[in-house]
Short mmCIF file of C-alpha atoms in Angstrom, two decimals:
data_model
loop_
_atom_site.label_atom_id
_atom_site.label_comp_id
_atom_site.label_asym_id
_atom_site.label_seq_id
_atom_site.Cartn_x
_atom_site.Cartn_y
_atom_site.Cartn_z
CA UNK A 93 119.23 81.09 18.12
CA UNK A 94 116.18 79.23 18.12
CA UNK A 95 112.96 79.68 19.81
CA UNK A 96 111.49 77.21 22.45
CA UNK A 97 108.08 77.64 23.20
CA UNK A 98 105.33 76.00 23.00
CA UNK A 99 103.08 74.78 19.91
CA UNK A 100 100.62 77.19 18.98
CA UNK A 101 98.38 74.33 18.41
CA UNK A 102 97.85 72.98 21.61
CA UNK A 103 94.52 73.24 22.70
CA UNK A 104 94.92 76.29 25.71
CA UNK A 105 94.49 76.83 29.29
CA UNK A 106 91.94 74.81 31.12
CA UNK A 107 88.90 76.73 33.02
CA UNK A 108 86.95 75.46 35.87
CA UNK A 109 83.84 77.23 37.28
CA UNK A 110 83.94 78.36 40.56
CA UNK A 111 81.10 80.66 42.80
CA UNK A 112 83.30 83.66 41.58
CA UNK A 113 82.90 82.57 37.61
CA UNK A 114 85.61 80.98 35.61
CA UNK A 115 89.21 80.21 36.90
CA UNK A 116 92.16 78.82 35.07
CA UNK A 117 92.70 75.79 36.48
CA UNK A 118 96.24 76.18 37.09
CA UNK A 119 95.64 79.10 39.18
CA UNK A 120 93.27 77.11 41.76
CA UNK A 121 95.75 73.41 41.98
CA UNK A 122 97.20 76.24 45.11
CA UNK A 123 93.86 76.95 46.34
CA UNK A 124 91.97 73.79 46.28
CA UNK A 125 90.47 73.73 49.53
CA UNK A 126 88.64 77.27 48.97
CA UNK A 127 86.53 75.20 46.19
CA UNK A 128 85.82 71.90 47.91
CA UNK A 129 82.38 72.49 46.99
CA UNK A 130 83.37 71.91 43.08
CA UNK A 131 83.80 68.12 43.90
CA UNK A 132 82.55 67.20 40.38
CA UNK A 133 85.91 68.05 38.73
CA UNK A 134 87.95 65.10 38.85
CA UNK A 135 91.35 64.53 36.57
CA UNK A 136 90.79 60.78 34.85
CA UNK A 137 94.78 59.90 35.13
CA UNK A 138 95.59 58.83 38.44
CA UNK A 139 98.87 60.87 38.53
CA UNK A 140 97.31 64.15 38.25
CA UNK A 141 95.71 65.85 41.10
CA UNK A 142 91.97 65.68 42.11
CA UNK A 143 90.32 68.46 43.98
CA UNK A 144 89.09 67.80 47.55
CA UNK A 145 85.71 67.00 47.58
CA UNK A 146 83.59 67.60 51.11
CA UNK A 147 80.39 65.23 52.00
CA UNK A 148 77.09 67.17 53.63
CA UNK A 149 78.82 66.26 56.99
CA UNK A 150 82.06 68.09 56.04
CA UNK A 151 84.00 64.81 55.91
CA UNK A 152 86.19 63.94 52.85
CA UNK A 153 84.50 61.52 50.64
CA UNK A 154 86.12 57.82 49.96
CA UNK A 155 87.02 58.47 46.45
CA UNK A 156 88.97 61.76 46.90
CA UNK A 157 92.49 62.32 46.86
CA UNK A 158 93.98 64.21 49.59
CA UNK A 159 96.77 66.39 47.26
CA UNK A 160 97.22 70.12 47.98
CA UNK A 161 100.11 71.63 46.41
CA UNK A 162 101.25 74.65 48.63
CA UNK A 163 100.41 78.25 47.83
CA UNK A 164 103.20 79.79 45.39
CA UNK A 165 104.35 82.01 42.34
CA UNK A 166 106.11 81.49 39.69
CA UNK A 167 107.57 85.36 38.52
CA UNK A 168 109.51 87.00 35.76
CA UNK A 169 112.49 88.29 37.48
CA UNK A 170 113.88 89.65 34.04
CA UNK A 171 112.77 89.40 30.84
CA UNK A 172 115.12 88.73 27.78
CA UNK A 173 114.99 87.93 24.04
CA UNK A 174 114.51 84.31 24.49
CA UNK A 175 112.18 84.63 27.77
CA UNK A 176 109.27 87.15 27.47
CA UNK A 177 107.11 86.83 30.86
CA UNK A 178 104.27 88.94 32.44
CA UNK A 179 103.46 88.91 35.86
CA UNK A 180 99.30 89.54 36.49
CA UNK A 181 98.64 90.33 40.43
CA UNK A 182 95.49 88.90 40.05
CA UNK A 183 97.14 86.17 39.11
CA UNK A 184 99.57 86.25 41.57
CA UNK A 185 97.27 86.95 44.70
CA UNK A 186 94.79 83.85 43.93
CA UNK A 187 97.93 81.35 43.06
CA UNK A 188 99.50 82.51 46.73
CA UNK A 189 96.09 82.37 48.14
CA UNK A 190 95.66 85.69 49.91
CA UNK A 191 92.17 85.41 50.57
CA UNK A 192 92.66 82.35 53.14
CA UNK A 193 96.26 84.31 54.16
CA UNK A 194 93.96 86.87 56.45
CA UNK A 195 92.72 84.21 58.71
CA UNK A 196 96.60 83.17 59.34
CA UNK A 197 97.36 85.21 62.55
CA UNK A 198 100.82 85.36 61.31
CA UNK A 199 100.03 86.67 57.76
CA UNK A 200 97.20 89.35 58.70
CA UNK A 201 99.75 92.00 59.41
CA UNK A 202 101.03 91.35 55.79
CA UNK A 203 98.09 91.44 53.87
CA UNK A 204 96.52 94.49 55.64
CA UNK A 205 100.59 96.60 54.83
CA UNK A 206 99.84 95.44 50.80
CA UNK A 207 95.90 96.62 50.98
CA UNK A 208 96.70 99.76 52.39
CA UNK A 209 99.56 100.48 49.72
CA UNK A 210 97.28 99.69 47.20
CA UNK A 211 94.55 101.81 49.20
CA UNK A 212 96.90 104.69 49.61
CA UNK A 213 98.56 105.39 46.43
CA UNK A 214 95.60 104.49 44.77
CA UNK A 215 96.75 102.43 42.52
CA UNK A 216 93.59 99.97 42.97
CA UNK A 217 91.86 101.84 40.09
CA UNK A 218 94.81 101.31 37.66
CA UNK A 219 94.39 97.42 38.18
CA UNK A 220 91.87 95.67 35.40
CA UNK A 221 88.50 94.69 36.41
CA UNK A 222 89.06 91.34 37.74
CA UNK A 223 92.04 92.68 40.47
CA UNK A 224 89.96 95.38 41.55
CA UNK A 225 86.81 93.21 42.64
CA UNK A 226 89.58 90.44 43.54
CA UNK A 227 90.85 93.09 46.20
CA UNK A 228 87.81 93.93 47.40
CA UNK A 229 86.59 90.42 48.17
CA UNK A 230 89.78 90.24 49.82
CA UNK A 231 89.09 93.28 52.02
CA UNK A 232 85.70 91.96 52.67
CA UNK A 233 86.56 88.87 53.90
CA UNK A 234 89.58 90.03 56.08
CA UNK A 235 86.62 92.51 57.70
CA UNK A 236 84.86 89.08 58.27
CA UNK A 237 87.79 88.23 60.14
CA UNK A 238 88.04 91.00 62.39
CA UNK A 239 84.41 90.41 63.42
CA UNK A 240 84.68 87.38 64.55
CA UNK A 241 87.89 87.36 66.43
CA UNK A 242 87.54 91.21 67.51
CA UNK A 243 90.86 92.49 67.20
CA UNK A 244 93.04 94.19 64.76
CA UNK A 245 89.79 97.14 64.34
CA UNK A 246 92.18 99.95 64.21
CA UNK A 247 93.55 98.21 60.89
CA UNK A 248 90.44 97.70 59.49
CA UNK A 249 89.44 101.34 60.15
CA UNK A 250 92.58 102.60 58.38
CA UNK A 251 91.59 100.64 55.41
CA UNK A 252 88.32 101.82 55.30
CA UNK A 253 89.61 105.33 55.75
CA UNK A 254 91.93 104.74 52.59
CA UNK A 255 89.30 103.12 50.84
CA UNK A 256 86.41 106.08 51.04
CA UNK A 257 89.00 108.67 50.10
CA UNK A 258 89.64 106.40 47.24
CA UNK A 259 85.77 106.15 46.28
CA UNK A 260 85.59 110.06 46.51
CA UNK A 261 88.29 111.04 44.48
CA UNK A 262 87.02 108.57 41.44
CA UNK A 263 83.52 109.80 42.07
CA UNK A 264 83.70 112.79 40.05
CA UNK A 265 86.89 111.83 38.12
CA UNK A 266 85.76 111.77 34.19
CA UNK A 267 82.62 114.34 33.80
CA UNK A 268 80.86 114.15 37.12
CA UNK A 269 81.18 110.10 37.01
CA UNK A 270 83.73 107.25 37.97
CA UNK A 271 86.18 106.39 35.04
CA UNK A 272 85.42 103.19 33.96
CA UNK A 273 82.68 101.08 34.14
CA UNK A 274 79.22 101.57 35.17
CA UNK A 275 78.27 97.84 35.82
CA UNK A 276 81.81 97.51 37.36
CA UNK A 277 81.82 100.47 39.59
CA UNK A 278 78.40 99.60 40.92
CA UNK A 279 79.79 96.10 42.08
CA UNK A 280 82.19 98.02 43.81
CA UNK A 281 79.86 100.32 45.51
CA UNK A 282 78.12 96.96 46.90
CA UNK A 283 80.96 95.48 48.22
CA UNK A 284 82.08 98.59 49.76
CA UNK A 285 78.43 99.10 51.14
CA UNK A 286 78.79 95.26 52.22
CA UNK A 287 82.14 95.80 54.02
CA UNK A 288 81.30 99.15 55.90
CA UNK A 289 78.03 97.17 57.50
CA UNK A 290 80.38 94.87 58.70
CA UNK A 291 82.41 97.38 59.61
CA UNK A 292 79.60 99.50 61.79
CA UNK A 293 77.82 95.95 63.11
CA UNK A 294 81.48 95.17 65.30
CA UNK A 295 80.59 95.75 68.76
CA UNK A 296 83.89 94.71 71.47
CA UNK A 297 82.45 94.24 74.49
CA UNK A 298 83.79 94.05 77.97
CA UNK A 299 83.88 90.29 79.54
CA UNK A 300 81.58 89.72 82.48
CA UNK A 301 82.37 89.24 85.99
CA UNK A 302 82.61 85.61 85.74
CA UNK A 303 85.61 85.95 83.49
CA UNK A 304 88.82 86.47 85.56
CA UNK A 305 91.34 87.24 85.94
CA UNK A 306 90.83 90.60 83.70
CA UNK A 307 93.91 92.59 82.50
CA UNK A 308 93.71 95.04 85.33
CA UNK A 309 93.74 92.30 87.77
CA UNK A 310 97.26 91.19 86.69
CA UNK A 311 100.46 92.32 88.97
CA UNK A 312 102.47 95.28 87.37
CA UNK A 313 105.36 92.55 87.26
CA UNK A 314 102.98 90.72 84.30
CA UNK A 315 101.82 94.20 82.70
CA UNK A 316 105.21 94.94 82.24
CA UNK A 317 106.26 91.83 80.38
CA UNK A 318 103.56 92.17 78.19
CA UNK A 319 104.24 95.70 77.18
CA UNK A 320 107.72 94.85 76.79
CA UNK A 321 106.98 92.44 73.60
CA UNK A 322 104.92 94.79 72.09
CA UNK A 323 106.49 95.81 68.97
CA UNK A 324 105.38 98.93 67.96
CA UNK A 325 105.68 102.23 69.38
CA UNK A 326 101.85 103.54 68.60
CA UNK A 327 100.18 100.54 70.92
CA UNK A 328 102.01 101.82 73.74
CA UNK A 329 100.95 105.20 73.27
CA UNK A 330 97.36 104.08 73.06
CA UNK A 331 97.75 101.26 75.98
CA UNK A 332 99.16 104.37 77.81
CA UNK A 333 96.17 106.24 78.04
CA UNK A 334 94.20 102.83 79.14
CA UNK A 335 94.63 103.36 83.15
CA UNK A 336 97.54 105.27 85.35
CA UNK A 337 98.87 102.15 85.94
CA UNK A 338 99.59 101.55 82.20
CA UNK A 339 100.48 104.48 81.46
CA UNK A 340 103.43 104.52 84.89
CA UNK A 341 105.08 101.63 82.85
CA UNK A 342 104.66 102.49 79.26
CA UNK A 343 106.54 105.79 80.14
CA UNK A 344 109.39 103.50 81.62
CA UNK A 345 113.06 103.34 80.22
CA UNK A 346 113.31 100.06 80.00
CA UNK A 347 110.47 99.52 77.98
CA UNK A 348 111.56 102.29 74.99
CA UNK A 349 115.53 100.80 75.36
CA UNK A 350 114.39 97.29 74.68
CA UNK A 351 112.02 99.06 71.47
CA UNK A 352 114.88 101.16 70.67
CA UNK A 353 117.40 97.38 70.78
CA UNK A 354 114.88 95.62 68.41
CA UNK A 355 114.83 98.31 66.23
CA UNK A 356 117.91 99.05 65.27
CA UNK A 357 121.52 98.20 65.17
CA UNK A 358 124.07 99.74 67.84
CA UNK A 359 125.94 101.37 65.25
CA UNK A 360 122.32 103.43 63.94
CA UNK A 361 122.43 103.82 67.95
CA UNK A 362 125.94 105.09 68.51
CA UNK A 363 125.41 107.63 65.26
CA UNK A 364 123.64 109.60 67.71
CA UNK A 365 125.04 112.12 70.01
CA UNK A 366 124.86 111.39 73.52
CA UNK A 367 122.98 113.26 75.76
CA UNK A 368 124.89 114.81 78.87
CA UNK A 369 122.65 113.05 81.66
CA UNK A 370 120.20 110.77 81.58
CA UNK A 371 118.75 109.29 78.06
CA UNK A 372 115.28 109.92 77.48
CA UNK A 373 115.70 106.14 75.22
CA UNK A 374 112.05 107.48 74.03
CA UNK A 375 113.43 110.33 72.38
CA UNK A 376 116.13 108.37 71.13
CA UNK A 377 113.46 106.04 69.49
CA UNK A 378 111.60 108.69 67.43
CA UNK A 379 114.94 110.03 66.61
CA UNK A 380 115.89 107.34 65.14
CA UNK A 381 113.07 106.11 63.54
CA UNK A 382 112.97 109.53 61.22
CA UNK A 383 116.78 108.92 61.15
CA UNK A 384 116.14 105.36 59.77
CA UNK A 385 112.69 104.03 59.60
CA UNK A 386 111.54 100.74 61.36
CA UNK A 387 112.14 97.32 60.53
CA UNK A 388 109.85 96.33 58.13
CA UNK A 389 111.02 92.44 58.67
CA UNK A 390 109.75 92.88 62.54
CA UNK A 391 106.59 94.27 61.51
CA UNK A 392 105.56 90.63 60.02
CA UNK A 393 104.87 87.06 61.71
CA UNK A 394 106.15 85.83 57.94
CA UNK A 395 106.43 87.30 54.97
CA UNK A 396 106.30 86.45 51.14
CA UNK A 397 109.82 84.62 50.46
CA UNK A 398 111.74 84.58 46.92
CA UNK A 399 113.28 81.32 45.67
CA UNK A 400 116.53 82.03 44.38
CA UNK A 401 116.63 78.90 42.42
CA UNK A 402 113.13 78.34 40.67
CA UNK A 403 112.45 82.08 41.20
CA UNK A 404 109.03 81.03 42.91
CA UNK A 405 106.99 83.29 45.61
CA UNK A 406 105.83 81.58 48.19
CA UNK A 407 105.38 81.61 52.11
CA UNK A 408 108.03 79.84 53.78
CA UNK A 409 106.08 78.00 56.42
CA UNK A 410 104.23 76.24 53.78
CA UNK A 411 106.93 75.83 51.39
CA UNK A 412 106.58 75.38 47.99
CA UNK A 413 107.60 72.89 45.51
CA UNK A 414 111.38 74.01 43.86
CA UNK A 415 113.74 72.85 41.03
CA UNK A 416 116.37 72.44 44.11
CA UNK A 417 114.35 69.27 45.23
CA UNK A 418 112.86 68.01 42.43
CA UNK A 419 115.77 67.64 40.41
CA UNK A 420 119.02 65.75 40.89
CA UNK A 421 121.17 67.12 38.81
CA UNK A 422 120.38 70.28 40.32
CA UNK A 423 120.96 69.03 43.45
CA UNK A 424 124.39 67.51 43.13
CA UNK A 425 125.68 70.93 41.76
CA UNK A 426 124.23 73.50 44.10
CA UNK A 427 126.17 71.20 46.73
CA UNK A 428 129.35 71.14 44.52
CA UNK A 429 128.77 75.50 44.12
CA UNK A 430 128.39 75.17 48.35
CA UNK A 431 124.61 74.37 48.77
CA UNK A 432 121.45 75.90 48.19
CA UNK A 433 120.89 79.64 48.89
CA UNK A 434 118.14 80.64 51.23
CA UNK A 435 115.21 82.54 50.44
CA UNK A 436 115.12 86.26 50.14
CA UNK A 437 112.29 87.92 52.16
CA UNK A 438 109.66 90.24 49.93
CA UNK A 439 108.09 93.09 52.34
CA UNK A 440 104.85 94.39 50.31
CA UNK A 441 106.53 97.16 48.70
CA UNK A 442 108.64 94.65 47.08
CA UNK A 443 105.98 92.60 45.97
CA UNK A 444 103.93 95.23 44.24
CA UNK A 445 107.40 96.12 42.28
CA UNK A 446 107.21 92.54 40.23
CA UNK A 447 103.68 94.27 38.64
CA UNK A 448 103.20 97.14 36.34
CA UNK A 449 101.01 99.28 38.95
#
């Protein structure tokens, strides 16, 4: 059977410089907007894209085209003798544009679950070069985020926990010294250096008197519907030990019921033997969740999603651009097999499995 690939005399990848050094520029037509500043790279034929170029004002200049392709993948599901692929997470994280993901309200959650399995397993040291200091940019700017909007600290801590037991365990891990790189290992110790000053500078403090009403002003009818969207079971153990008041409704059954609901299914809930009086539905949550674990879909405003057609990652409220819509002949027989199939959610521990970590 012959092989199709392509001609080992065409003339490579194409680079473009960037403020973090050279970038193929395949990898940045998803990321365009985080180098508007390189406004001198234009594509002569009109079909192709042109990056965004910003004026001194911040305004798009006359002679730009406004073309963003959305933030996706392209993977190796499976390799075989005709297809040989390799998916790089460095690769991966800049074409699905994490860095700009950790501003997204809806994507923080995500990106802080896949630092913090990289963080914890340390398997950030068994990445090359490039992914490591790709990572840690990443952590530094989602710290960036945290000080400006002031929330989400307790995941930054945890990171930073993960991340000094990490530096301590390579610091004397080949003869007294980090394995590896001097020159890279010192960048490292910058950025981390960098990140815990951001870290140590974020200072919440409480609003004024002239902003009201404050949370402790609000009825108990109002503290109890917020409590009761609250997702997870260890902010209602720490908003329990906020005031009495707080901690009179977080210790309410209706409150762990409705956790224990959007947890799990009422056959997990039936499994369990019923208790003689009155459930204690908190008890029943823990119970449960060493029985069967949370929901990792609930933990996440969105997700990663998995094309099942063009095989693509991407995040599904951006989209992405797939063989399904491009092509007609594609089109005409998904609808004849019963239409296309939708997208399979990737939690982070799925991600990191389409890598060699």
């Amino acid at each position: 059977m012959p092989f199709i690939s392509k001609d080992w005399r065409s003339p490579g990848e194409e680079w473009v410089k960037t403020q973090e050094g050279w970038e193929k520029k395949k990898v940045l037509e998803c990321t365009a907007q985080r180098y508007a500043a390189i406004s001198n790279y234009n594509n002569t034929d009109d079909n192709q894209q042109k990056w965004i170029g910003t004026s001194e004002e911040g305004e798009k200049t006359t002679d730009d085209v406004v073309a963003r392709i959305p933030p996706h993948c392209h993977i190796t599901i499976k390799c075989t003798r005709e297809i040989a692929g390799f998916n790089g997470l460095s690769e991966a994280v800049r074409r699905l544009d994490f860095s700009s993901a950790v501003r997204d309200v809806r994507r923080f959650n995500y990106i802080c679950a896949l630092l913090e399995l990289l963080l914890g397993g340390q398997k950030l040291t068994n990445l090359p070069g490039a992914a490591q200091k790709l990572l840690l940019s990443m952590l530094e700017q989602l710290a960036d985020q945290v000080a400006q909007s002031k929330q989400n600290l307790n995941a930054l801590r945890a990171l930073l926990v993960a991340l000094t037991a990490l530096r301590e365990a390579e610091r004397r891990a080949c003869w007294g010294r980090p394995l590896g790189s001097r020159a890279l290992w010192g960048h490292h110790d910058h950025a981390i250096a960098r990140i815990n000053h951001i870290a140590n500078s974020i200072c919440i403090q409480e609003p004024g008197p002239e902003v009201v009403p404050k949370l402790h002003d609000l009825p108990e009818e109002c503290i109890r519907e917020i409590l009761l969207r609250i997702s997870d079971h260890r902010d209602l153990d720490s908003a329990s030990s906020a005031w009495p008041l707080m901690a009179a409704l977080c210790s309410e059954q209706r409150v762990w019921r409705e956790l224990v609901d959007f947890h799990f299914t009422q056959q997990q809930i039936d499994s369990l033997p019923k208790a003689d009086g009155k459930e204690d539905w908190k008890k029943v949550f823990h119970q449960l969740r060493k029985l069967y674990g949370l929901r990792e879909d609930a933990q996440y405003a969105e997700t990663l999603s998995l094309c099942r057609h063009c095989k693509c990652l991407f995040w599904r409220s951006l989209g992405h651009p797939c063989i399904a819509d491009q092509c007609p002949e594609y089109r005409e027989r998904l609808k004849e097999a019963g239409g296309p199939l939708p997208p399979h959610p990737v939690p982070p521990a799925a991600f990191l499995k389409f890598f060699s970590l």
